[in-house]
Tab-separated table of C-alpha atoms in Angstrom:
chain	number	residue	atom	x	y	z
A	1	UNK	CA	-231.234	-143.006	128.299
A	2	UNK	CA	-228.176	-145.082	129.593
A	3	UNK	CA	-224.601	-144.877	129.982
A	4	UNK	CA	-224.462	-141.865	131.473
A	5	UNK	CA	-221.064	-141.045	132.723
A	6	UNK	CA	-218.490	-138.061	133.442
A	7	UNK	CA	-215.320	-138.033	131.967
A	8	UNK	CA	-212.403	-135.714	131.982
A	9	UNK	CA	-210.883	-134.226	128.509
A	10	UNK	CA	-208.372	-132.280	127.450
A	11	UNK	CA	-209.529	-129.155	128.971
A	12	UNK	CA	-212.204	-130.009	131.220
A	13	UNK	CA	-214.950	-132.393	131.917
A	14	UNK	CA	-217.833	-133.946	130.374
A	15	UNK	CA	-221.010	-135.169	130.950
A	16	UNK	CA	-222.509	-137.644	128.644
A	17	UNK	CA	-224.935	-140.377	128.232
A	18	UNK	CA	-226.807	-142.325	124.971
A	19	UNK	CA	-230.856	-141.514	124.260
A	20	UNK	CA	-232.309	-144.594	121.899
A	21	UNK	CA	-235.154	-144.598	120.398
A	22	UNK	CA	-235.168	-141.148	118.252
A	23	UNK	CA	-236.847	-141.141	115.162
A	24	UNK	CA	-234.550	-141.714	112.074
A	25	UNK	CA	-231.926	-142.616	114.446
A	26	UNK	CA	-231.042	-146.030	113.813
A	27	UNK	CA	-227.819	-145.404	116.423
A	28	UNK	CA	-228.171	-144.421	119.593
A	29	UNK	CA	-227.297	-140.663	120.008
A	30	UNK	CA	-225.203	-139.460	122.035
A	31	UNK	CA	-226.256	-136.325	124.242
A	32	UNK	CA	-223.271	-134.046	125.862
A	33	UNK	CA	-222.474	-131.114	128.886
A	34	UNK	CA	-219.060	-129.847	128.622
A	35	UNK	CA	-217.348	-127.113	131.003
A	36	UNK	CA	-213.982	-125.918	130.320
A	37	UNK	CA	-211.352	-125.640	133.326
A	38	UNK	CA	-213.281	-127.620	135.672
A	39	UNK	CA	-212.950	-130.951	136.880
A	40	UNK	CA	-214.928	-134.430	138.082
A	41	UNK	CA	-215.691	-133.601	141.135
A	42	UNK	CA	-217.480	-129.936	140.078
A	43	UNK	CA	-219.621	-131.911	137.839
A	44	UNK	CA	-222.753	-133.835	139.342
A	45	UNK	CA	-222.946	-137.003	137.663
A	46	UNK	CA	-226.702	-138.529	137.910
A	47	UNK	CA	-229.631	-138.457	135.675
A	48	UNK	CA	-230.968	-134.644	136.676
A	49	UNK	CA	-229.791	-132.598	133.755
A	50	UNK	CA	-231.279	-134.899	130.999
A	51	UNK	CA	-234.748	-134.840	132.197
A	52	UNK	CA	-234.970	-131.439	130.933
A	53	UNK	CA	-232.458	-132.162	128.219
A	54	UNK	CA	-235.637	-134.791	127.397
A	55	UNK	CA	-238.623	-133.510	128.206
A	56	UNK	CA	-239.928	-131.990	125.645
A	57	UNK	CA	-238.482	-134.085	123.072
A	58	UNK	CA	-240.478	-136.907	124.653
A	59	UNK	CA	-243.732	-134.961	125.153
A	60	UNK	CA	-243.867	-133.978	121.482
A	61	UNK	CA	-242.927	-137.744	120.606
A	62	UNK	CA	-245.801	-139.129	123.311
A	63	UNK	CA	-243.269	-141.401	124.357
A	64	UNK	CA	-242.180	-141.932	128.160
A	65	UNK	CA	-238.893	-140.650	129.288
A	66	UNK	CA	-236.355	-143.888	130.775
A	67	UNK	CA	-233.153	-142.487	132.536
A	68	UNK	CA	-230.895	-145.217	133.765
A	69	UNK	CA	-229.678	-143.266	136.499
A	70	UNK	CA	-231.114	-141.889	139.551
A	71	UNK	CA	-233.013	-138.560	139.719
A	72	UNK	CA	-234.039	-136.119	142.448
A	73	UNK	CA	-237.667	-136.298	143.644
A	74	UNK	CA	-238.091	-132.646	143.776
A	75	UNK	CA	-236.843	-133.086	140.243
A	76	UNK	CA	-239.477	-135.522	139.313
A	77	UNK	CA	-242.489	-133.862	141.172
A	78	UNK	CA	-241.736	-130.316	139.058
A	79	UNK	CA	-241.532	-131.728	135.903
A	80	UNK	CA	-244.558	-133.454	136.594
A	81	UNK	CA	-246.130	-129.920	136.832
A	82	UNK	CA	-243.932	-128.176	133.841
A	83	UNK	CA	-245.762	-130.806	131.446
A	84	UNK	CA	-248.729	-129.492	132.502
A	85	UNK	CA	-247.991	-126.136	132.074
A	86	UNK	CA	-246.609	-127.175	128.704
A	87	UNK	CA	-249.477	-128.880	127.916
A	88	UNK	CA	-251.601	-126.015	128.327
A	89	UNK	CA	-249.528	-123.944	126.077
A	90	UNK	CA	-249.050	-126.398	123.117
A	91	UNK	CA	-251.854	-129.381	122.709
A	92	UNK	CA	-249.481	-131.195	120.578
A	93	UNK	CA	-247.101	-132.054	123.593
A	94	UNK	CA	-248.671	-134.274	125.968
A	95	UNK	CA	-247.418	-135.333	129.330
A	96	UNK	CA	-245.503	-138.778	129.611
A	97	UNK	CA	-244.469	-141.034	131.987
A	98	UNK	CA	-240.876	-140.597	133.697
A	99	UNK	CA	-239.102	-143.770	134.657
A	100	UNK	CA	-235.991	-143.240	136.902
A	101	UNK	CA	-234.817	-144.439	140.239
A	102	UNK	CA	-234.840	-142.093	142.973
A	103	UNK	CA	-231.854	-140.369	144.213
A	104	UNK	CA	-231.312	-140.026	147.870
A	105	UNK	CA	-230.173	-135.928	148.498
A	106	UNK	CA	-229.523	-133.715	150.841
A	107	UNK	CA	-230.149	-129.865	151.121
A	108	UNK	CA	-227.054	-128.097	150.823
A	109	UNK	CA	-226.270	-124.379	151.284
A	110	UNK	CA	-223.203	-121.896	150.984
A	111	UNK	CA	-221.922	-122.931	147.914
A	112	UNK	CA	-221.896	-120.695	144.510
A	113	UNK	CA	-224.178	-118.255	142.576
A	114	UNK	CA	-224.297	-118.113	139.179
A	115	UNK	CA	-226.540	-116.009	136.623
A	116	UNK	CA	-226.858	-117.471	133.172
A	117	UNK	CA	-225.137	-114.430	130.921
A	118	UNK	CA	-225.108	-113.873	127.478
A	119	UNK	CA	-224.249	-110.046	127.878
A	120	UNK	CA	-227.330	-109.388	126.597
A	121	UNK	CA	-229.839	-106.731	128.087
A	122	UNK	CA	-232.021	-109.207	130.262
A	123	UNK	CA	-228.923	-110.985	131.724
A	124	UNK	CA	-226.825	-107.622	132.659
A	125	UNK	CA	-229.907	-106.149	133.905
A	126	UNK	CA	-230.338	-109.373	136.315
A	127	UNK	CA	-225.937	-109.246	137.032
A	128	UNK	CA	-225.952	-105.676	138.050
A	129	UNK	CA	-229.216	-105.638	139.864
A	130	UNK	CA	-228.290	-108.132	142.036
A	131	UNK	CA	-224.645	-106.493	142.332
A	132	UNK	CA	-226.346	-103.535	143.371
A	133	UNK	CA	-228.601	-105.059	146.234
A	134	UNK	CA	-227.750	-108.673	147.191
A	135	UNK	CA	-225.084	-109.972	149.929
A	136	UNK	CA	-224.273	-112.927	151.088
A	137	UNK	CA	-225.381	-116.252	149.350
A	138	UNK	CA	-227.712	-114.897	147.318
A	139	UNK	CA	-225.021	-112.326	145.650
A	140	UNK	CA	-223.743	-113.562	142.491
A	141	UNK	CA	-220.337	-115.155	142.194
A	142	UNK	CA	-220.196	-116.633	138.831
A	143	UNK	CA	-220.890	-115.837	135.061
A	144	UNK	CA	-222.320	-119.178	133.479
A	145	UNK	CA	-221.977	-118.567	129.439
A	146	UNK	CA	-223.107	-121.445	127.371
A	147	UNK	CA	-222.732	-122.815	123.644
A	148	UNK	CA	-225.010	-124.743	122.066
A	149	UNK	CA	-227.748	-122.193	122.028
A	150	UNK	CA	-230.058	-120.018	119.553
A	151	UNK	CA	-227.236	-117.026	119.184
A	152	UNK	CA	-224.226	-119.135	120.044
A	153	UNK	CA	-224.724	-122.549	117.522
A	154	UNK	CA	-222.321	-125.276	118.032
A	155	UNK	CA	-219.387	-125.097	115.417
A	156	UNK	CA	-218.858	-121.809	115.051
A	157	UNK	CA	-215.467	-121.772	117.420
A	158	UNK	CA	-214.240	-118.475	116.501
A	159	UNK	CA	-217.640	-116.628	117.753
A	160	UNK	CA	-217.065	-119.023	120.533
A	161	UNK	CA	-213.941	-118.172	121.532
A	162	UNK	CA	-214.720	-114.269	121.136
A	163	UNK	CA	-217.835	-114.002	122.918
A	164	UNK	CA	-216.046	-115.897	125.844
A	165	UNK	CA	-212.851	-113.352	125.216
A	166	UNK	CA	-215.751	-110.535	126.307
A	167	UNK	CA	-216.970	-112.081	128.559
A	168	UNK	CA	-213.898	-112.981	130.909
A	169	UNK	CA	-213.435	-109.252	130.367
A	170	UNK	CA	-216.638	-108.629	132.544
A	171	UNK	CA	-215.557	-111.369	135.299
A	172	UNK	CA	-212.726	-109.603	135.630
A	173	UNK	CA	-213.968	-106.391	135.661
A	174	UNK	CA	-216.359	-107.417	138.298
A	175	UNK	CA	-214.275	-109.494	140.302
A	176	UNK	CA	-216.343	-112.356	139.328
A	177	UNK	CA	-215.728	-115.808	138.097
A	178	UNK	CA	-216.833	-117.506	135.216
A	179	UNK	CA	-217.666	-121.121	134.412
A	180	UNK	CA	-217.627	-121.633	130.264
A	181	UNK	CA	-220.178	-124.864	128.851
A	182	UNK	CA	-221.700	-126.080	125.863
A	183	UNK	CA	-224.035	-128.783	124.765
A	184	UNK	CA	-225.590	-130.502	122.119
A	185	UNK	CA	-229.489	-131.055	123.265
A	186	UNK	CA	-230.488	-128.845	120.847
A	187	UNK	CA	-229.384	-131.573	118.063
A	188	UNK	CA	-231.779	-134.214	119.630
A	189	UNK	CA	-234.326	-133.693	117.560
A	190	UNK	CA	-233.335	-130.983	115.246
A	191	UNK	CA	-236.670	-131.292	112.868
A	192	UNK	CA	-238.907	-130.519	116.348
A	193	UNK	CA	-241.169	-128.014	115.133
A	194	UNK	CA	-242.513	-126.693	118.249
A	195	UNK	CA	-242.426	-123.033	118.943
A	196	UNK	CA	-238.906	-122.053	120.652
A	197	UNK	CA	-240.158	-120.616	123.009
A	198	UNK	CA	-240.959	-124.025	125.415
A	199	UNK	CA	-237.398	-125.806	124.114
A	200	UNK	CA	-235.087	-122.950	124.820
A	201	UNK	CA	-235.255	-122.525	128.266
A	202	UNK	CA	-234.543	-126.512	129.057
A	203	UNK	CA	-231.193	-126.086	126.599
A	204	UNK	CA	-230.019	-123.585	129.584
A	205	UNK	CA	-231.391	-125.692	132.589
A	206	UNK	CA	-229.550	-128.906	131.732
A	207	UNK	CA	-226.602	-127.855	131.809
A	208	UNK	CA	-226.826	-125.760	134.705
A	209	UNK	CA	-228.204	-128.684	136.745
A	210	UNK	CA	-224.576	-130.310	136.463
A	211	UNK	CA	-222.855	-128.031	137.915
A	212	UNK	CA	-224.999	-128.469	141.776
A	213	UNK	CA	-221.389	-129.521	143.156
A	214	UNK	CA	-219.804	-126.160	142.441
A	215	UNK	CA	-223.027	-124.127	142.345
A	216	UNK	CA	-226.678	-124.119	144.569
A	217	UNK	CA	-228.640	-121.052	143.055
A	218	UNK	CA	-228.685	-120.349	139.424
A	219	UNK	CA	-230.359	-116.701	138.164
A	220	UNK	CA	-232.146	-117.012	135.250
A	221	UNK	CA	-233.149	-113.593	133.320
A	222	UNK	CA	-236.787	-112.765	132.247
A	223	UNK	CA	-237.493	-111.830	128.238
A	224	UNK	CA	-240.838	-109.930	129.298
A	225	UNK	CA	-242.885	-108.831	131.947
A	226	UNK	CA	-245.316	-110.728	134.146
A	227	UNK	CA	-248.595	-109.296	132.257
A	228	UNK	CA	-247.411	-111.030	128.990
A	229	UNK	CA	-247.160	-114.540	130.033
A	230	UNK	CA	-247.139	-116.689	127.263
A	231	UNK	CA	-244.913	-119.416	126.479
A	232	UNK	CA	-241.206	-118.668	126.637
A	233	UNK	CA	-237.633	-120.779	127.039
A	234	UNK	CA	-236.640	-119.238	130.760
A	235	UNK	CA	-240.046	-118.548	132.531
A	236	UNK	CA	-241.232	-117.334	135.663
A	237	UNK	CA	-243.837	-120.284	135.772
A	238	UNK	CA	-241.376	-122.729	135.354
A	239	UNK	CA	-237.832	-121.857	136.156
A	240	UNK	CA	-238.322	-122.668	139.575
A	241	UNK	CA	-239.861	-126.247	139.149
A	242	UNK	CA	-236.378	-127.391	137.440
A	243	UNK	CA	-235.292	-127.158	140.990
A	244	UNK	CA	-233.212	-130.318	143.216
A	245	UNK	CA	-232.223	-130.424	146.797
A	246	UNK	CA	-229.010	-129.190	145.906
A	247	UNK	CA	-229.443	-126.183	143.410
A	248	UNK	CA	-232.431	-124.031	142.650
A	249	UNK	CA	-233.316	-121.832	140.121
A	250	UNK	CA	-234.448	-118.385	140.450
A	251	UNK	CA	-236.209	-116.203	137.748
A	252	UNK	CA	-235.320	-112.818	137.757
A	253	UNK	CA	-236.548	-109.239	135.581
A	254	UNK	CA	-240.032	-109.578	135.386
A	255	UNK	CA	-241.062	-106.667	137.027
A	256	UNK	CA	-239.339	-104.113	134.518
A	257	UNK	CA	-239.478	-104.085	130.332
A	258	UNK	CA	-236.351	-104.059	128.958
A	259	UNK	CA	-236.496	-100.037	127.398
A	260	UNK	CA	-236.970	-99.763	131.468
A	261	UNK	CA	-233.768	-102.433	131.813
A	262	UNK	CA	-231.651	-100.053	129.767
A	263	UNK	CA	-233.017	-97.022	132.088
A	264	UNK	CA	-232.689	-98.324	135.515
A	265	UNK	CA	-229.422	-100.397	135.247
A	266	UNK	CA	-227.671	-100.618	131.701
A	267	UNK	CA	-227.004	-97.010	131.154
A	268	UNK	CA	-225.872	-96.872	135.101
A	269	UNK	CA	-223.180	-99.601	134.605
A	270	UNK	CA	-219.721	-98.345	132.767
A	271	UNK	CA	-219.248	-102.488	132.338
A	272	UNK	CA	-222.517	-102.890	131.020
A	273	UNK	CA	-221.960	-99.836	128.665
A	274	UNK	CA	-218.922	-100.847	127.690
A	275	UNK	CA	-219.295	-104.834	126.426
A	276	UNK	CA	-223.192	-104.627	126.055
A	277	UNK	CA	-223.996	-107.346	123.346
A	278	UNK	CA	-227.499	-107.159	121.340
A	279	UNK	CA	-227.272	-107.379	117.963
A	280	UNK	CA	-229.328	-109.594	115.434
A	281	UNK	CA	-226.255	-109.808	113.143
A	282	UNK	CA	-223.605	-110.049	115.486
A	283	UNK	CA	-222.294	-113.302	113.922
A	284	UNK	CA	-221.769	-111.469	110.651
A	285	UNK	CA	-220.187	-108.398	112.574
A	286	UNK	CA	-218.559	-110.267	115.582
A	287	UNK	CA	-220.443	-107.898	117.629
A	288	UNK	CA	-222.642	-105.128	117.492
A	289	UNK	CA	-223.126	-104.109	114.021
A	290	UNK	CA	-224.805	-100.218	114.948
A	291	UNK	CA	-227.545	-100.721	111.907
A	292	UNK	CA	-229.931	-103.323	112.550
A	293	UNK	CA	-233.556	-103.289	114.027
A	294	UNK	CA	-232.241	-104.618	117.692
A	295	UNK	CA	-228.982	-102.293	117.539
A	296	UNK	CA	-230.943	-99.066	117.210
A	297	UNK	CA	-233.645	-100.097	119.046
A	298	UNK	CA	-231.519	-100.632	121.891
């Protein structure tokens, strides 16, 4: 991984850099953050958000991962300890070396919250939660929505620009702000046949770990329950070992299933009743289409 830089475009910034070595890639290919409305200085550049962007790419390759630039220790020493957790849940990805220099931080505090929303039950359980009972730093302040993901694939602008509509909707409802990305990791390798479940939640990390100048704790919203701990993108064995010296990740939900999500703080919020997104065929619909499995269950 070299030439890793951040640029400014025509609305925003970007954070990019070129992975070599991919199988039936004779070019190198060329791995991208992008945030719209913010600028070079909100955007960390340094080699943090591709280890994850990596990780597992490498693991199921059993090939090491070599980041030109720098990466935080704290970084380093979790991932060390997610590919052993990985490892456990999928014998076909094995741990690998990580090559990167070392960079040199320092433990910042009183910057930003963000939770990673979709509108989806699991995320506005986790926003209105901590609405209801957090102050201070560790009270949200942001909405972090992000393309490039299983319900959100890259290319599909219009969905794009809709779900984001909805979304600046709730910000504003809440008096919140919100910070709008995509990326491409998922295109890495896009034959990978491993489960889901241990790719997706790196797709959301990586990202989220360039935005430690604007942002020091990121919420990240539980699918299930701790007594069902099986492999899973956004994890409450992992989620926290993604963390640097200057933003950490917190795992949130796990105590409650989501029929008891939709009890204890869905049906209590007139926002969340209002813009609540769950479909399975929302691309079809644009949004909740009232007849599918997911729509009635919910």
């Amino acid at each position: 991984m070299d030439q890793i830089a951040v640029r400014e475009t025509k609305d925003g910034v970007e954070l990019a850099g070129l992975v070599h070595g991919l199988p039936d890639c004779p070019q190198p290919f060329r791995v991208w953050f992008r945030f719209s409305g913010l600028s070079a200085g909100q955007v960390e550049c340094s080699g943090n958000p591709f280890v994850p962007a990596l990780l597992g790419v490498a693991m199921w390759l059993r090939r090491p991962v070599e980041i030109e630039s720098p990466v935080s220790p704290l970084l380093l020493e979790g991932a060390a300890r997610i590919m052993r957790i990985w490892h456990g849940w999928s014998r076909s990805m094995r741990p690998v070396e990580i090559r990167a220099g070392v960079l040199s931080e320092q433990y910042t505090q009183g910057r930003e919250a963000a939770c990673l929303f979709t509108g989806g039950v699991d995320s506005f359980h986790t926003l209105t939660e901590n609405l209801a009972t957090e102050t201070g730093s560790a009270r949200v302040t942001h909405l972090l929505f992000l393309g490039g993901q299983t319900d959100m694939a890259l290319g599909n602008d219009a969905l794009y620009r809709a779900r984001c509509g909805v979304i600046s909707e709730i910000a504003e409802e809440l008096q919140l702000g919100v910070i709008f990305g995509a990326t491409n990791v998922r295109d890495i390798l896009p034959g990978w046949t491993l489960e889901w479940g241990v790719r997706a939640g790196s797709n959301v990390v990586a990202p989220s770990l360039c935005l430690s100048p604007l942002l020091d704790r990121v919420f990240t919203s539980a699918s299930f329950t701790y007594d069902a701990p099986f492999p899973w993108g956004c994890h409450p064995f992992t989620d926290p070992l993604w963390n640097t010296a200057r933003i950490r990740f917190e795992h949130r939900g796990c105590e409650v299933a989501r029929d008891g999500k939709v009890i204890q703080s869905i049906c209590r919020s007139a926002t969340a009743l209002r813009y609540l997104k769950f479909c399975n065929d929302g691309e079809a619909t644009g949004y909740n289409c009232g007849r599918c499995e997911k729509c009635l269950r919910t």
